[in-house]
PDB file of C-alpha atoms in Angstrom:
ATOM      1  CA  UNK D   1     -29.264-109.057 -45.508  1.00 53.00           C
ATOM      2  CA  UNK D   2     -28.085-112.506 -46.567  1.00 64.00           C
ATOM      3  CA  UNK D   3     -25.625-114.472 -44.444  1.00 85.00           C
ATOM      4  CA  UNK D   4     -24.243-118.008 -44.602  1.00 89.00           C
ATOM      5  CA  UNK D   5     -24.168-120.873 -42.163  1.00 90.00           C
ATOM      6  CA  UNK D   6     -20.981-122.970 -42.218  1.00 91.00           C
ATOM      7  CA  UNK D   7     -20.745-126.744 -41.721  1.00 91.00           C
ATOM      8  CA  UNK D   8     -18.115-129.514 -41.798  1.00 90.00           C
ATOM      9  CA  UNK D   9     -18.069-131.238 -45.160  1.00 87.00           C
ATOM     10  CA  UNK D  10     -16.810-134.471 -46.717  1.00 84.00           C
ATOM     11  CA  UNK D  11     -16.465-134.660 -50.495  1.00 79.00           C
ATOM     12  CA  UNK D  12     -16.559-138.122 -52.037  1.00 78.00           C
ATOM     13  CA  UNK D  13     -15.997-138.552 -55.772  1.00 72.00           C
ATOM     14  CA  UNK D  14     -18.450-141.032 -57.237  1.00 73.00           C
ATOM     15  CA  UNK D  15     -18.122-140.115 -60.910  1.00 67.00           C
ATOM     16  CA  UNK D  16     -14.909-140.223 -62.925  1.00 63.00           C
ATOM     17  CA  UNK D  17     -15.994-137.065 -64.761  1.00 56.00           C
ATOM     18  CA  UNK D  18     -14.789-134.945 -61.823  1.00 55.00           C
ATOM     19  CA  UNK D  19     -11.275-134.205 -63.039  1.00 58.00           C
ATOM     20  CA  UNK D  20      -8.904-131.234 -62.803  1.00 56.00           C
ATOM     21  CA  UNK D  21      -9.214-128.937 -65.807  1.00 56.00           C
ATOM     22  CA  UNK D  22      -6.169-126.722 -65.314  1.00 53.00           C
ATOM     23  CA  UNK D  23      -5.906-123.216 -63.933  1.00 53.00           C
ATOM     24  CA  UNK D  24      -3.887-121.547 -61.219  1.00 52.00           C
ATOM     25  CA  UNK D  25      -5.604-123.277 -58.322  1.00 59.00           C
ATOM     26  CA  UNK D  26      -6.554-126.931 -57.677  1.00 70.00           C
ATOM     27  CA  UNK D  27     -10.161-128.051 -57.547  1.00 77.00           C
ATOM     28  CA  UNK D  28     -11.850-127.763 -54.166  1.00 82.00           C
ATOM     29  CA  UNK D  29     -12.345-131.544 -54.223  1.00 78.00           C
ATOM     30  CA  UNK D  30      -8.583-132.091 -53.882  1.00 80.00           C
ATOM     31  CA  UNK D  31      -8.492-130.717 -50.327  1.00 85.00           C
ATOM     32  CA  UNK D  32      -8.952-133.061 -47.398  1.00 84.00           C
ATOM     33  CA  UNK D  33     -10.643-130.508 -45.139  1.00 90.00           C
ATOM     34  CA  UNK D  34     -13.652-128.664 -46.527  1.00 92.00           C
ATOM     35  CA  UNK D  35     -16.592-126.690 -45.271  1.00 94.00           C
ATOM     36  CA  UNK D  36     -20.051-126.349 -46.798  1.00 93.00           C
ATOM     37  CA  UNK D  37     -21.786-122.969 -46.679  1.00 93.00           C
ATOM     38  CA  UNK D  38     -25.454-122.277 -47.265  1.00 92.00           C
ATOM     39  CA  UNK D  39     -27.285-118.967 -47.458  1.00 91.00           C
ATOM     40  CA  UNK D  40     -29.607-117.946 -44.646  1.00 88.00           C
ATOM     41  CA  UNK D  41     -31.477-114.823 -43.670  1.00 84.00           C
ATOM     42  CA  UNK D  42     -32.667-113.525 -40.323  1.00 74.00           C
ATOM     43  CA  UNK D  43     -36.409-113.476 -39.850  1.00 68.00           C
ATOM     44  CA  UNK D  44     -38.218-110.910 -37.731  1.00 60.00           C
ATOM     45  CA  UNK D  45     -38.411-111.136 -33.948  1.00 49.00           C
ATOM     46  CA  UNK D  46     -41.397-112.958 -32.550  1.00 45.00           C
ATOM     47  CA  UNK D  47     -42.973-112.641 -29.139  1.00 46.00           C
ATOM     48  CA  UNK D  48     -42.205-115.552 -26.834  1.00 41.00           C
ATOM     49  CA  UNK D  49     -44.327-116.178 -23.715  1.00 43.00           C
ATOM     50  CA  UNK D  50     -42.627-116.340 -20.336  1.00 42.00           C
ATOM     51  CA  UNK D  51     -42.449-119.533 -18.281  1.00 44.00           C
ATOM     52  CA  UNK D  52     -45.863-118.753 -16.802  1.00 42.00           C
ATOM     53  CA  UNK D  53     -47.309-118.934 -20.297  1.00 42.00           C
ATOM     54  CA  UNK D  54     -49.431-115.828 -19.944  1.00 41.00           C
ATOM     55  CA  UNK D  55     -46.932-112.983 -20.417  1.00 37.00           C
ATOM     56  CA  UNK D  56     -45.829-111.894 -23.875  1.00 38.00           C
ATOM     57  CA  UNK D  57     -42.826-109.889 -25.029  1.00 38.00           C
ATOM     58  CA  UNK D  58     -42.967-106.291 -23.923  1.00 40.00           C
ATOM     59  CA  UNK D  59     -44.633-107.191 -20.635  1.00 40.00           C
ATOM     60  CA  UNK D  60     -42.855-108.057 -17.408  1.00 43.00           C
ATOM     61  CA  UNK D  61     -41.202-111.442 -17.682  1.00 46.00           C
ATOM     62  CA  UNK D  62     -41.570-111.726 -21.459  1.00 47.00           C
ATOM     63  CA  UNK D  63     -38.717-111.680 -23.975  1.00 52.00           C
ATOM     64  CA  UNK D  64     -38.321-111.191 -27.707  1.00 53.00           C
ATOM     65  CA  UNK D  65     -36.517-114.105 -29.314  1.00 55.00           C
ATOM     66  CA  UNK D  66     -35.397-114.410 -32.949  1.00 52.00           C
ATOM     67  CA  UNK D  67     -36.968-117.106 -35.048  1.00 56.00           C
ATOM     68  CA  UNK D  68     -34.696-119.758 -36.503  1.00 66.00           C
ATOM     69  CA  UNK D  69     -32.543-118.746 -39.439  1.00 74.00           C
ATOM     70  CA  UNK D  70     -34.610-119.096 -42.562  1.00 84.00           C
ATOM     71  CA  UNK D  71     -33.524-120.728 -45.823  1.00 86.00           C
ATOM     72  CA  UNK D  72     -34.212-119.383 -49.286  1.00 88.00           C
ATOM     73  CA  UNK D  73     -36.023-121.373 -51.946  1.00 88.00           C
ATOM     74  CA  UNK D  74     -33.779-123.247 -54.383  1.00 86.00           C
ATOM     75  CA  UNK D  75     -34.134-120.729 -57.217  1.00 88.00           C
ATOM     76  CA  UNK D  76     -33.077-117.852 -54.942  1.00 89.00           C
ATOM     77  CA  UNK D  77     -30.224-119.915 -53.507  1.00 89.00           C
ATOM     78  CA  UNK D  78     -28.937-120.525 -57.023  1.00 90.00           C
ATOM     79  CA  UNK D  79     -28.873-116.795 -57.735  1.00 89.00           C
ATOM     80  CA  UNK D  80     -27.025-116.080 -54.486  1.00 89.00           C
ATOM     81  CA  UNK D  81     -24.512-118.873 -55.145  1.00 90.00           C
ATOM     82  CA  UNK D  82     -23.905-117.739 -58.710  1.00 90.00           C
ATOM     83  CA  UNK D  83     -23.212-114.175 -57.556  1.00 89.00           C
ATOM     84  CA  UNK D  84     -20.962-115.392 -54.746  1.00 89.00           C
ATOM     85  CA  UNK D  85     -18.919-117.723 -56.948  1.00 89.00           C
ATOM     86  CA  UNK D  86     -18.611-115.111 -59.689  1.00 89.00           C
ATOM     87  CA  UNK D  87     -17.355-112.563 -57.146  1.00 90.00           C
ATOM     88  CA  UNK D  88     -14.787-115.036 -55.783  1.00 90.00           C
ATOM     89  CA  UNK D  89     -13.683-115.847 -59.337  1.00 89.00           C
ATOM     90  CA  UNK D  90     -12.969-112.195 -60.064  1.00 91.00           C
ATOM     91  CA  UNK D  91     -11.396-111.460 -56.685  1.00 93.00           C
ATOM     92  CA  UNK D  92      -9.016-114.395 -57.179  1.00 93.00           C
ATOM     93  CA  UNK D  93      -7.998-113.038 -60.587  1.00 93.00           C
ATOM     94  CA  UNK D  94      -7.579-109.439 -59.393  1.00 96.00           C
ATOM     95  CA  UNK D  95      -5.570-110.494 -56.354  1.00 96.00           C
ATOM     96  CA  UNK D  96      -3.351-112.868 -58.337  1.00 95.00           C
ATOM     97  CA  UNK D  97      -2.607-110.138 -60.880  1.00 96.00           C
ATOM     98  CA  UNK D  98      -1.066-107.967 -58.151  1.00 97.00           C
ATOM     99  CA  UNK D  99       1.556-110.663 -57.511  1.00 96.00           C
ATOM    100  CA  UNK D 100       2.183-111.038 -61.251  1.00 95.00           C
ATOM    101  CA  UNK D 101       2.859-107.313 -61.638  1.00 96.00           C
ATOM    102  CA  UNK D 102       5.030-107.221 -58.509  1.00 96.00           C
ATOM    103  CA  UNK D 103       7.103-110.115 -59.825  1.00 95.00           C
ATOM    104  CA  UNK D 104       7.498-108.449 -63.234  1.00 96.00           C
ATOM    105  CA  UNK D 105       8.601-105.157 -61.638  1.00 95.00           C
ATOM    106  CA  UNK D 106      11.132-106.847 -59.363  1.00 95.00           C
ATOM    107  CA  UNK D 107      12.481-108.954 -62.250  1.00 95.00           C
ATOM    108  CA  UNK D 108      12.968-105.905 -64.481  1.00 95.00           C
ATOM    109  CA  UNK D 109      14.797-104.053 -61.725  1.00 93.00           C
ATOM    110  CA  UNK D 110      16.769-107.204 -60.805  1.00 94.00           C
ATOM    111  CA  UNK D 111      16.189-106.586 -57.110  1.00 91.00           C
ATOM    112  CA  UNK D 112      14.520-108.361 -54.234  1.00 91.00           C
ATOM    113  CA  UNK D 113      11.696-106.727 -52.324  1.00 91.00           C
ATOM    114  CA  UNK D 114      13.028-105.290 -49.030  1.00 92.00           C
ATOM    115  CA  UNK D 115       9.771-106.203 -47.290  1.00 91.00           C
ATOM    116  CA  UNK D 116       8.403-109.622 -46.438  1.00 92.00           C
ATOM    117  CA  UNK D 117       5.642-110.194 -48.998  1.00 94.00           C
ATOM    118  CA  UNK D 118       2.496-111.798 -47.500  1.00 95.00           C
ATOM    119  CA  UNK D 119       1.655-114.775 -49.718  1.00 94.00           C
ATOM    120  CA  UNK D 120      -2.125-115.048 -49.794  1.00 95.00           C
ATOM    121  CA  UNK D 121      -4.670-116.619 -52.113  1.00 93.00           C
ATOM    122  CA  UNK D 122      -8.413-117.057 -52.150  1.00 93.00           C
ATOM    123  CA  UNK D 123      -9.871-120.349 -51.015  1.00 92.00           C
ATOM    124  CA  UNK D 124     -10.791-122.895 -53.672  1.00 90.00           C
ATOM    125  CA  UNK D 125     -14.567-123.134 -54.019  1.00 90.00           C
ATOM    126  CA  UNK D 126     -17.250-125.106 -55.775  1.00 88.00           C
ATOM    127  CA  UNK D 127     -21.024-125.575 -55.753  1.00 89.00           C
ATOM    128  CA  UNK D 128     -23.032-128.676 -54.804  1.00 88.00           C
ATOM    129  CA  UNK D 129     -26.732-129.312 -55.336  1.00 85.00           C
ATOM    130  CA  UNK D 130     -28.840-132.063 -53.860  1.00 78.00           C
ATOM    131  CA  UNK D 131     -30.512-134.333 -56.414  1.00 74.00           C
ATOM    132  CA  UNK D 132     -32.701-136.146 -53.912  1.00 68.00           C
ATOM    133  CA  UNK D 133     -35.179-135.367 -51.184  1.00 61.00           C
ATOM    134  CA  UNK D 134     -35.113-136.489 -47.595  1.00 59.00           C
ATOM    135  CA  UNK D 135     -34.830-132.961 -46.238  1.00 58.00           C
ATOM    136  CA  UNK D 136     -31.434-132.455 -47.837  1.00 63.00           C
ATOM    137  CA  UNK D 137     -32.495-130.168 -50.666  1.00 74.00           C
ATOM    138  CA  UNK D 138     -30.509-127.017 -51.229  1.00 85.00           C
ATOM    139  CA  UNK D 139     -27.546-125.401 -52.895  1.00 90.00           C
ATOM    140  CA  UNK D 140     -24.225-125.414 -51.076  1.00 91.00           C
ATOM    141  CA  UNK D 141     -20.934-123.598 -51.576  1.00 93.00           C
ATOM    142  CA  UNK D 142     -18.045-125.980 -50.921  1.00 92.00           C
ATOM    143  CA  UNK D 143     -14.890-124.261 -49.775  1.00 92.00           C
ATOM    144  CA  UNK D 144     -11.439-125.212 -48.614  1.00 92.00           C
ATOM    145  CA  UNK D 145     -11.356-125.031 -44.827  1.00 93.00           C
ATOM    146  CA  UNK D 146      -9.369-122.054 -43.557  1.00 92.00           C
ATOM    147  CA  UNK D 147      -6.993-122.964 -40.714  1.00 88.00           C
ATOM    148  CA  UNK D 148      -5.765-120.573 -38.044  1.00 88.00           C
ATOM    149  CA  UNK D 149      -7.279-117.375 -36.731  1.00 92.00           C
ATOM    150  CA  UNK D 150      -9.762-115.508 -38.909  1.00 94.00           C
ATOM    151  CA  UNK D 151      -9.376-111.755 -39.324  1.00 96.00           C
ATOM    152  CA  UNK D 152     -11.213-108.950 -41.083  1.00 96.00           C
ATOM    153  CA  UNK D 153      -8.376-106.999 -42.710  1.00 97.00           C
ATOM    154  CA  UNK D 154     -10.358-104.333 -44.594  1.00 96.00           C
ATOM    155  CA  UNK D 155     -14.103-103.698 -44.316  1.00 92.00           C
ATOM    156  CA  UNK D 156     -16.255-103.616 -47.431  1.00 88.00           C
ATOM    157  CA  UNK D 157     -16.991 -99.906 -46.903  1.00 89.00           C
ATOM    158  CA  UNK D 158     -13.382 -98.892 -46.337  1.00 90.00           C
ATOM    159  CA  UNK D 159     -10.041 -98.340 -48.034  1.00 94.00           C
ATOM    160  CA  UNK D 160      -8.097 -98.449 -44.772  1.00 95.00           C
ATOM    161  CA  UNK D 161      -6.767-101.294 -42.591  1.00 96.00           C
ATOM    162  CA  UNK D 162      -9.005-102.474 -39.784  1.00 96.00           C
ATOM    163  CA  UNK D 163      -7.821-100.293 -36.856  1.00 93.00           C
ATOM    164  CA  UNK D 164      -8.400-103.098 -34.349  1.00 95.00           C
ATOM    165  CA  UNK D 165      -5.694-105.312 -35.857  1.00 96.00           C
ATOM    166  CA  UNK D 166      -2.402-105.939 -34.110  1.00 93.00           C
ATOM    167  CA  UNK D 167       0.908-106.976 -35.641  1.00 89.00           C
ATOM    168  CA  UNK D 168       1.527-109.041 -37.739  1.00 87.00           C
ATOM    169  CA  UNK D 169      -2.073-108.807 -38.986  1.00 95.00           C
ATOM    170  CA  UNK D 170      -1.845-105.041 -39.400  1.00 96.00           C
ATOM    171  CA  UNK D 171       1.195-105.602 -41.646  1.00 95.00           C
ATOM    172  CA  UNK D 172      -0.967-107.824 -43.852  1.00 96.00           C
ATOM    173  CA  UNK D 173      -3.799-105.279 -43.937  1.00 97.00           C
ATOM    174  CA  UNK D 174      -1.425-102.516 -45.001  1.00 97.00           C
ATOM    175  CA  UNK D 175      -0.159-104.757 -47.809  1.00 97.00           C
ATOM    176  CA  UNK D 176      -3.751-105.404 -48.893  1.00 98.00           C
ATOM    177  CA  UNK D 177      -4.450-101.657 -49.164  1.00 98.00           C
ATOM    178  CA  UNK D 178      -1.478-101.568 -51.541  1.00 98.00           C
ATOM    179  CA  UNK D 179      -3.157-104.412 -53.466  1.00 98.00           C
ATOM    180  CA  UNK D 180      -6.279-102.241 -53.705  1.00 97.00           C
ATOM    181  CA  UNK D 181      -4.169 -99.408 -55.139  1.00 98.00           C
ATOM    182  CA  UNK D 182      -2.651-101.746 -57.722  1.00 98.00           C
ATOM    183  CA  UNK D 183      -6.081-103.084 -58.722  1.00 97.00           C
ATOM    184  CA  UNK D 184      -7.440 -99.550 -59.010  1.00 97.00           C
ATOM    185  CA  UNK D 185      -4.621 -98.706 -61.400  1.00 97.00           C
ATOM    186  CA  UNK D 186      -4.437-101.792 -63.625  1.00 96.00           C
ATOM    187  CA  UNK D 187      -8.236-101.864 -64.099  1.00 96.00           C
ATOM    188  CA  UNK D 188      -8.146 -98.211 -65.201  1.00 96.00           C
ATOM    189  CA  UNK D 189      -9.937 -97.164 -61.992  1.00 94.00           C
ATOM    190  CA  UNK D 190     -12.880 -99.468 -62.655  1.00 93.00           C
ATOM    191  CA  UNK D 191     -12.787-101.946 -59.757  1.00 94.00           C
ATOM    192  CA  UNK D 192     -10.947-103.213 -56.691  1.00 94.00           C
ATOM    193  CA  UNK D 193     -11.333-105.815 -53.944  1.00 95.00           C
ATOM    194  CA  UNK D 194     -12.909-104.865 -50.630  1.00 93.00           C
ATOM    195  CA  UNK D 195     -13.891-106.827 -47.526  1.00 93.00           C
ATOM    196  CA  UNK D 196     -10.542-108.606 -47.393  1.00 96.00           C
ATOM    197  CA  UNK D 197     -10.784-111.315 -44.706  1.00 96.00           C
ATOM    198  CA  UNK D 198      -9.422-114.713 -43.823  1.00 96.00           C
ATOM    199  CA  UNK D 199      -6.321-116.230 -42.248  1.00 96.00           C
ATOM    200  CA  UNK D 200      -2.703-115.222 -42.803  1.00 95.00           C
ATOM    201  CA  UNK D 201      -2.603-117.247 -46.025  1.00 94.00           C
ATOM    202  CA  UNK D 202      -6.168-118.019 -47.211  1.00 95.00           C
ATOM    203  CA  UNK D 203      -8.813-115.402 -48.050  1.00 95.00           C
ATOM    204  CA  UNK D 204     -12.553-115.696 -48.578  1.00 93.00           C
ATOM    205  CA  UNK D 205     -15.878-113.833 -48.766  1.00 91.00           C
ATOM    206  CA  UNK D 206     -14.470-110.698 -50.363  1.00 92.00           C
ATOM    207  CA  UNK D 207     -16.443-108.098 -52.287  1.00 91.00           C
ATOM    208  CA  UNK D 208     -15.711-106.206 -55.473  1.00 92.00           C
ATOM    209  CA  UNK D 209     -16.365-102.487 -55.691  1.00 91.00           C
ATOM    210  CA  UNK D 210     -16.973-101.192 -59.196  1.00 90.00           C
ATOM    211  CA  UNK D 211     -18.138 -98.086 -60.980  1.00 88.00           C
ATOM    212  CA  UNK D 212     -21.894 -97.499 -60.848  1.00 85.00           C
ATOM    213  CA  UNK D 213     -22.383 -98.635 -64.439  1.00 84.00           C
ATOM    214  CA  UNK D 214     -20.952-102.059 -63.536  1.00 83.00           C
ATOM    215  CA  UNK D 215     -22.597-102.471 -60.124  1.00 78.00           C
ATOM    216  CA  UNK D 216     -25.248-104.925 -61.338  1.00 78.00           C
ATOM    217  CA  UNK D 217     -22.663-107.649 -61.973  1.00 79.00           C
ATOM    218  CA  UNK D 218     -21.684-108.291 -58.367  1.00 80.00           C
ATOM    219  CA  UNK D 219     -23.324-108.590 -54.970  1.00 71.00           C
ATOM    220  CA  UNK D 220     -25.099-105.922 -52.954  1.00 70.00           C
ATOM    221  CA  UNK D 221     -21.885-105.397 -50.975  1.00 70.00           C
ATOM    222  CA  UNK D 222     -20.576-103.492 -54.005  1.00 77.00           C
ATOM    223  CA  UNK D 223     -20.068 -99.946 -52.677  1.00 78.00           C
ATOM    224  CA  UNK D 224     -19.457 -97.852 -55.775  1.00 78.00           C
ATOM    225  CA  UNK D 225     -18.499 -94.586 -54.091  1.00 87.00           C
ATOM    226  CA  UNK D 226     -15.191 -96.160 -52.984  1.00 89.00           C
ATOM    227  CA  UNK D 227     -14.007 -95.825 -56.582  1.00 90.00           C
ATOM    228  CA  UNK D 228     -15.182 -92.214 -56.731  1.00 90.00           C
ATOM    229  CA  UNK D 229     -13.366 -91.342 -53.516  1.00 91.00           C
ATOM    230  CA  UNK D 230     -10.245 -93.465 -53.972  1.00 95.00           C
ATOM    231  CA  UNK D 231      -7.817 -90.693 -54.998  1.00 95.00           C
ATOM    232  CA  UNK D 232      -8.725 -88.571 -51.991  1.00 94.00           C
ATOM    233  CA  UNK D 233      -9.226 -91.329 -49.389  1.00 94.00           C
ATOM    234  CA  UNK D 234      -6.530 -93.941 -50.038  1.00 96.00           C
ATOM    235  CA  UNK D 235      -3.396 -93.441 -47.940  1.00 96.00           C
ATOM    236  CA  UNK D 236      -0.283 -94.708 -49.695  1.00 97.00           C
ATOM    237  CA  UNK D 237       2.205 -96.767 -47.674  1.00 96.00           C
ATOM    238  CA  UNK D 238       5.727 -98.143 -48.042  1.00 96.00           C
ATOM    239  CA  UNK D 239       4.526-100.718 -50.584  1.00 96.00           C
ATOM    240  CA  UNK D 240       3.013 -98.041 -52.824  1.00 97.00           C
ATOM    241  CA  UNK D 241       6.201 -95.989 -52.499  1.00 96.00           C
ATOM    242  CA  UNK D 242       8.579 -98.860 -53.252  1.00 96.00           C
ATOM    243  CA  UNK D 243       6.659 -99.987 -56.350  1.00 95.00           C
ATOM    244  CA  UNK D 244       6.380 -96.432 -57.641  1.00 94.00           C
ATOM    245  CA  UNK D 245       2.631 -95.953 -57.597  1.00 94.00           C
TER     246      UNK D 245
END
């Protein structure tokens, strides 16, 4: 039931201690365009009087309106942010490993892939906390801004491309189902990425589906039965065929 609001963000380095520490991706602070996300949840509907002031929701002229999005307390926000960042950390690693294995297979065979390989990576992220008051308390996820159109390629409860996609986005979604197949195999059928979404080059907000015994380590979007059903539900495509899986 948790969602996130998204806001423009400017990151200004005020301490020299913020330095790159290596890794495959640059720090989020190195990007000029960022967004800041913060967790929210939807509160229950409340009854709102009509313009006359004497009619409530459910009566003629009244209407039910949602309350404002509610914020979590700081301790709960920290838990949500930790789970979110941890999930993104693992999705980045799982997704990157698919490209590593593809490159190794193509190098061994000394051939070039006959298909155009979508080059995609997960957005760089970080966490910011307010140290002062003034109504600016909270925990924020800083993320590289994603340019272009945003698409949901694979839902978090599915192993199939989003049927509403049109080319070339469907081509990307089909490739990402191949990525799921690769992840399923090289993790010994223990986990894979779901909820693939983003632009044509930058991904974000994915989920990880694991076996039941590992479900506690990731967010509530972890649908474990996808692993149980993978062999019977996944439909192989030209990518799976070409790479021999």
